[in-house]
Amino acid sequence: MFGSLTTSLALTSALAVARACAQSPGPVYPDQMTNEYNQGRYAAAEQTGLTLLRSEPSNLAVHYLLGNIYLKTARTDRAVQEYNYCRKFGNGSQIGVFASQGLEQIRQGLPKTTAPDVQSSPISPSPAAPAPITNLQAQTAPAKIDLEMLEYKERLLETGANLIAANRAKLQRQIQSLQNQTEGVLETMTTSASSQRGGSNQLELEKNRLEQETATKIQELRDNNAAEELKITAFYKSQVDAIGQQKADLGSQMEKSGCKSGGVVRTNGSKTDAETGNVRLVERGSGLFVRNYINYHGEMPLPPLPPELHALAQKMTDTSPNSASGKKSVRQSGQSPTKIKAGKQH
């Protein structure tokens, strides 16, 4: 009787340990990362976040803060990537709502506010203003778009692969921990039963039950990991497919407008903007490079911006008395334009 009671208590303890080990830990709130972010130490916060993702690749709070950091440091495409991840895998959660609001603010170009705590309201910093672009960069804008799309696609694939690798490493750690705990309990049960009479049959039954339950928990961990991998693969594949479609749409628009990668094309014998000195602002991609503009000389490859996002450039003039009208373009006067100041954007 005493031997059976001891064995049963040992089994109960073992099952409790096995259940505890099999449960996946919840997301770790990144206190250090948040403090570094709120102090403006974005590089340190980014490194802390990337380190956290190695052990917790699905931590939505870390992904969300990384999105804020990328937006603060003018890496808008990567910010959109992180926000999309939070919206996809945090659907219905507070962070999922914050990420959706962040994406909507980026799309609308609304003024950004001071970043509060991630658990109180969404952090929405302002993107940096685009740097002036030289004539050579402007003339090769389509080729630059192709290159940036390719780089963005490679980053997406790399991020997805890193998440899958981190999840697999985490799975192996969980399995190893569970197996170690089970072996320890079995050893304790064996030692305890050896000092009791008539407990060998009961011990074998209890050991078989514990081993079977451990195997079931391990299989559940593997199944959950496989399902997570499928979700990650589907998400990043959809992102890559969207880039391919955007590139195809951009190429079609450029072809219709008579613009080719690498230079400026005349249409109907008319002068190009590079020759007349006119400068227009063109959005780089639709939705991918959000509110990120370049100075482009030549036929405009994309449709105009919607009214709520219009951006006007101040005309570059020279008030030289030699000009009949009192004003002439900088390019016509032989001066090199150095900077274009964008007007107020709404």
Tab-separated table of N, CA and C in Angstrom, residues 15-99:
chain	number	residue	atom	x	y	z
A	15	LEU	N	3.797	14.123	-13.962
A	15	LEU	CA	2.850	14.621	-14.962
A	15	LEU	C	2.720	16.136	-14.886
A	16	ALA	N	2.749	16.675	-13.674
A	16	ALA	CA	2.670	18.132	-13.519
A	16	ALA	C	3.872	18.810	-14.142
A	17	VAL	N	5.056	18.220	-13.925
A	17	VAL	CA	6.273	18.781	-14.516
A	17	VAL	C	6.220	18.699	-16.027
A	18	ALA	N	5.737	17.556	-16.539
A	18	ALA	CA	5.673	17.379	-17.991
A	18	ALA	C	4.741	18.392	-18.625
A	19	ARG	N	3.583	18.614	-17.975
A	19	ARG	CA	2.640	19.599	-18.527
A	19	ARG	C	3.233	21.005	-18.509
A	20	ALA	N	3.905	21.345	-17.451
A	20	ALA	CA	4.515	22.677	-17.338
A	20	ALA	C	5.579	22.883	-18.392
A	21	CYS	N	6.376	21.837	-18.652
A	21	CYS	CA	7.447	21.969	-19.639
A	21	CYS	C	6.907	22.043	-21.050
A	22	ALA	N	5.765	21.379	-21.283
A	22	ALA	CA	5.234	21.336	-22.645
A	22	ALA	C	4.562	22.629	-23.040
A	23	GLN	N	4.150	23.426	-22.069
A	23	GLN	CA	3.473	24.680	-22.393
A	23	GLN	C	4.467	25.703	-22.927
A	24	SER	N	4.086	26.354	-24.012
A	24	SER	CA	4.952	27.380	-24.593
A	24	SER	C	4.869	28.644	-23.754
A	25	PRO	N	5.986	29.291	-23.471
A	25	PRO	CA	5.954	30.527	-22.691
A	25	PRO	C	5.288	31.644	-23.468
A	26	GLY	N	4.603	32.548	-22.758
A	26	GLY	CA	3.947	33.670	-23.410
A	26	GLY	C	4.955	34.701	-23.867
A	27	PRO	N	4.505	35.673	-24.682
A	27	PRO	CA	5.420	36.715	-25.159
A	27	PRO	C	6.058	37.479	-24.010
A	28	VAL	N	7.327	37.701	-24.116
A	28	VAL	CA	8.054	38.452	-23.091
A	28	VAL	C	7.992	39.932	-23.439
A	29	TYR	N	7.460	40.745	-22.543
A	29	TYR	CA	7.384	42.172	-22.821
A	29	TYR	C	8.787	42.768	-22.753
A	30	PRO	N	9.228	43.404	-23.813
A	30	PRO	CA	10.629	43.856	-23.907
A	30	PRO	C	10.895	45.142	-23.137
A	31	ASP	N	11.037	45.043	-21.819
A	31	ASP	CA	11.245	46.240	-20.995
A	31	ASP	C	12.517	46.984	-21.393
A	32	GLN	N	13.625	46.260	-21.535
A	32	GLN	CA	14.890	46.914	-21.887
A	32	GLN	C	14.786	47.587	-23.248
A	33	MET	N	14.186	46.899	-24.192
A	33	MET	CA	14.037	47.460	-25.535
A	33	MET	C	13.159	48.712	-25.508
A	34	THR	N	12.074	48.662	-24.738
A	34	THR	CA	11.180	49.818	-24.640
A	34	THR	C	11.888	51.011	-24.014
A	35	ASN	N	12.650	50.766	-22.961
A	35	ASN	CA	13.388	51.854	-22.315
A	35	ASN	C	14.383	52.490	-23.280
A	36	GLU	N	15.107	51.655	-24.020
A	36	GLU	CA	16.076	52.187	-24.987
A	36	GLU	C	15.372	52.987	-26.071
A	37	TYR	N	14.214	52.506	-26.515
A	37	TYR	CA	13.460	53.222	-27.542
A	37	TYR	C	12.992	54.582	-27.023
A	38	ASN	N	12.405	54.595	-25.825
A	38	ASN	CA	11.891	55.850	-25.270
A	38	ASN	C	13.002	56.849	-24.970
A	39	GLN	N	14.232	56.353	-24.773
A	39	GLN	CA	15.383	57.229	-24.555
A	39	GLN	C	15.997	57.710	-25.871
A	40	GLY	N	15.445	57.264	-26.999
A	40	GLY	CA	15.977	57.661	-28.297
A	40	GLY	C	17.196	56.874	-28.729
A	41	ARG	N	17.517	55.788	-28.041
A	41	ARG	CA	18.678	54.953	-28.394
A	41	ARG	C	18.195	53.860	-29.343
A	42	TYR	N	17.899	54.269	-30.587
A	42	TYR	CA	17.254	53.365	-31.528
A	42	TYR	C	18.161	52.220	-31.972
A	43	ALA	N	19.443	52.491	-32.155
A	43	ALA	CA	20.362	51.428	-32.572
A	43	ALA	C	20.450	50.351	-31.494
A	44	ALA	N	20.552	50.775	-30.233
A	44	ALA	CA	20.619	49.811	-29.130
A	44	ALA	C	19.309	49.046	-29.002
A	45	ALA	N	18.187	49.748	-29.146
A	45	ALA	CA	16.884	49.089	-29.047
A	45	ALA	C	16.694	48.076	-30.169
A	46	GLU	N	17.184	48.415	-31.368
A	46	GLU	CA	17.074	47.480	-32.490
A	46	GLU	C	17.865	46.204	-32.214
A	47	GLN	N	19.092	46.347	-31.728
A	47	GLN	CA	19.911	45.173	-31.431
A	47	GLN	C	19.283	44.328	-30.321
A	48	THR	N	18.731	44.990	-29.304
A	48	THR	CA	18.054	44.255	-28.235
A	48	THR	C	16.867	43.475	-28.789
A	49	GLY	N	16.104	44.119	-29.674
A	49	GLY	CA	14.951	43.447	-30.264
A	49	GLY	C	15.338	42.251	-31.108
A	50	LEU	N	16.375	42.397	-31.932
A	50	LEU	CA	16.820	41.283	-32.766
A	50	LEU	C	17.329	40.129	-31.909
A	51	THR	N	17.978	40.459	-30.789
A	51	THR	CA	18.437	39.414	-29.866
A	51	THR	C	17.250	38.684	-29.241
A	52	LEU	N	16.223	39.431	-28.846
A	52	LEU	CA	15.029	38.812	-28.267
A	52	LEU	C	14.336	37.888	-29.262
A	53	LEU	N	14.341	38.270	-30.542
A	53	LEU	CA	13.655	37.456	-31.546
A	53	LEU	C	14.339	36.114	-31.768
A	54	ARG	N	15.614	36.004	-31.408
A	54	ARG	CA	16.280	34.711	-31.563
A	54	ARG	C	15.675	33.665	-30.635
A	55	SER	N	15.217	34.087	-29.466
A	55	SER	CA	14.605	33.157	-28.519
A	55	SER	C	13.077	33.212	-28.561
A	56	GLU	N	12.529	34.351	-28.968
A	56	GLU	CA	11.079	34.508	-29.059
A	56	GLU	C	10.726	35.089	-30.424
A	57	PRO	N	10.830	34.296	-31.497
A	57	PRO	CA	10.646	34.838	-32.855
A	57	PRO	C	9.241	35.345	-33.145
A	58	SER	N	8.258	34.939	-32.347
A	58	SER	CA	6.880	35.360	-32.602
A	58	SER	C	6.401	36.426	-31.623
A	59	ASN	N	7.317	37.060	-30.902
A	59	ASN	CA	6.947	38.078	-29.920
A	59	ASN	C	6.445	39.326	-30.644
A	60	LEU	N	5.145	39.557	-30.596
A	60	LEU	CA	4.546	40.665	-31.337
A	60	LEU	C	5.002	42.019	-30.814
A	61	ALA	N	5.218	42.127	-29.499
A	61	ALA	CA	5.660	43.408	-28.943
A	61	ALA	C	7.009	43.806	-29.514
A	62	VAL	N	7.908	42.837	-29.674
A	62	VAL	CA	9.226	43.122	-30.242
A	62	VAL	C	9.094	43.521	-31.702
A	63	HIS	N	8.287	42.784	-32.466
A	63	HIS	CA	8.091	43.120	-33.881
A	63	HIS	C	7.499	44.523	-34.024
A	64	TYR	N	6.557	44.865	-33.143
A	64	TYR	CA	5.925	46.177	-33.231
A	64	TYR	C	6.919	47.296	-32.937
A	65	LEU	N	7.724	47.128	-31.888
A	65	LEU	CA	8.719	48.151	-31.563
A	65	LEU	C	9.770	48.264	-32.660
A	66	LEU	N	10.149	47.139	-33.271
A	66	LEU	CA	11.092	47.202	-34.393
A	66	LEU	C	10.496	48.010	-35.541
A	67	GLY	N	9.195	47.828	-35.788
A	67	GLY	CA	8.543	48.623	-36.822
A	67	GLY	C	8.630	50.107	-36.526
A	68	ASN	N	8.432	50.479	-35.260
A	68	ASN	CA	8.550	51.889	-34.876
A	68	ASN	C	9.971	52.406	-35.066
A	69	ILE	N	10.948	51.570	-34.719
A	69	ILE	CA	12.352	51.973	-34.869
A	69	ILE	C	12.688	52.181	-36.341
A	70	TYR	N	12.254	51.257	-37.199
A	70	TYR	CA	12.533	51.390	-38.630
A	70	TYR	C	11.877	52.649	-39.194
A	71	LEU	N	10.682	52.966	-38.712
A	71	LEU	CA	10.013	54.174	-39.187
A	71	LEU	C	10.742	55.421	-38.708
A	72	LYS	N	11.228	55.402	-37.471
A	72	LYS	CA	11.977	56.529	-36.928
A	72	LYS	C	13.272	56.768	-37.696
A	73	THR	N	13.875	55.694	-38.188
A	73	THR	CA	15.171	55.793	-38.860
A	73	THR	C	15.026	55.756	-40.376
A	74	ALA	N	13.837	56.135	-40.876
A	74	ALA	CA	13.587	56.309	-42.315
A	74	ALA	C	13.750	55.025	-43.108
A	75	ARG	N	13.466	53.878	-42.492
A	75	ARG	CA	13.434	52.604	-43.224
A	75	ARG	C	11.974	52.166	-43.309
A	76	THR	N	11.216	52.937	-44.099
A	76	THR	CA	9.770	52.786	-44.112
A	76	THR	C	9.328	51.416	-44.599
A	77	ASP	N	10.031	50.864	-45.612
A	77	ASP	CA	9.615	49.574	-46.148
A	77	ASP	C	9.717	48.483	-45.083
A	78	ARG	N	10.759	48.538	-44.262
A	78	ARG	CA	10.911	47.535	-43.204
A	78	ARG	C	9.894	47.760	-42.082
A	79	ALA	N	9.538	49.017	-41.844
A	79	ALA	CA	8.496	49.307	-40.850
A	79	ALA	C	7.164	48.718	-41.297
A	80	VAL	N	6.846	48.907	-42.573
A	80	VAL	CA	5.609	48.341	-43.117
A	80	VAL	C	5.622	46.821	-42.987
A	81	GLN	N	6.785	46.219	-43.225
A	81	GLN	CA	6.920	44.767	-43.102
A	81	GLN	C	6.604	44.305	-41.677
A	82	GLU	N	7.161	44.987	-40.672
A	82	GLU	CA	6.933	44.595	-39.280
A	82	GLU	C	5.478	44.836	-38.875
A	83	TYR	N	4.906	45.975	-39.303
A	83	TYR	CA	3.511	46.251	-38.973
A	83	TYR	C	2.583	45.213	-39.613
A	84	ASN	N	2.888	44.835	-40.847
A	84	ASN	CA	2.083	43.807	-41.510
A	84	ASN	C	2.147	42.488	-40.753
A	85	TYR	N	3.338	42.160	-40.246
A	85	TYR	CA	3.494	40.923	-39.469
A	85	TYR	C	2.613	40.978	-38.222
A	86	CYS	N	2.643	42.107	-37.506
A	86	CYS	CA	1.839	42.251	-36.291
A	86	CYS	C	0.350	42.202	-36.610
A	87	ARG	N	-0.043	42.828	-37.714
A	87	ARG	CA	-1.458	42.811	-38.079
A	87	ARG	C	-1.906	41.406	-38.468
A	88	LYS	N	-1.012	40.657	-39.136
A	88	LYS	CA	-1.350	39.314	-39.592
A	88	LYS	C	-1.462	38.337	-38.425
A	89	PHE	N	-0.436	38.307	-37.571
A	89	PHE	CA	-0.380	37.309	-36.509
A	89	PHE	C	-0.951	37.815	-35.185
A	90	GLY	N	-1.252	39.099	-35.104
A	90	GLY	CA	-1.859	39.642	-33.893
A	90	GLY	C	-3.288	40.087	-34.126
A	91	ASN	N	-3.945	39.470	-35.092
A	91	ASN	CA	-5.307	39.848	-35.438
A	91	ASN	C	-6.230	39.719	-34.221
A	92	GLY	N	-6.870	40.815	-33.856
A	92	GLY	CA	-7.757	40.808	-32.706
A	92	GLY	C	-7.102	41.231	-31.408
A	93	SER	N	-5.768	41.271	-31.392
A	93	SER	CA	-5.060	41.685	-30.185
A	93	SER	C	-4.832	43.194	-30.202
A	94	GLN	N	-4.379	43.729	-29.053
A	94	GLN	CA	-4.134	45.168	-28.956
A	94	GLN	C	-3.025	45.591	-29.908
A	95	ILE	N	-1.946	44.815	-29.952
A	95	ILE	CA	-0.838	45.167	-30.837
A	95	ILE	C	-1.266	45.063	-32.292
A	96	GLY	N	-2.125	44.091	-32.612
A	96	GLY	CA	-2.639	43.992	-33.977
A	96	GLY	C	-3.405	45.240	-34.381
A	97	VAL	N	-4.190	45.769	-33.445
A	97	VAL	CA	-4.929	47.014	-33.710
A	97	VAL	C	-3.960	48.177	-33.872
A	98	PHE	N	-2.943	48.254	-32.991
A	98	PHE	CA	-1.956	49.324	-33.090
A	98	PHE	C	-1.244	49.285	-34.440
A	99	ALA	N	-0.862	48.080	-34.872
A	99	ALA	CA	-0.148	47.942	-36.141
A	99	ALA	C	-1.020	48.401	-37.302
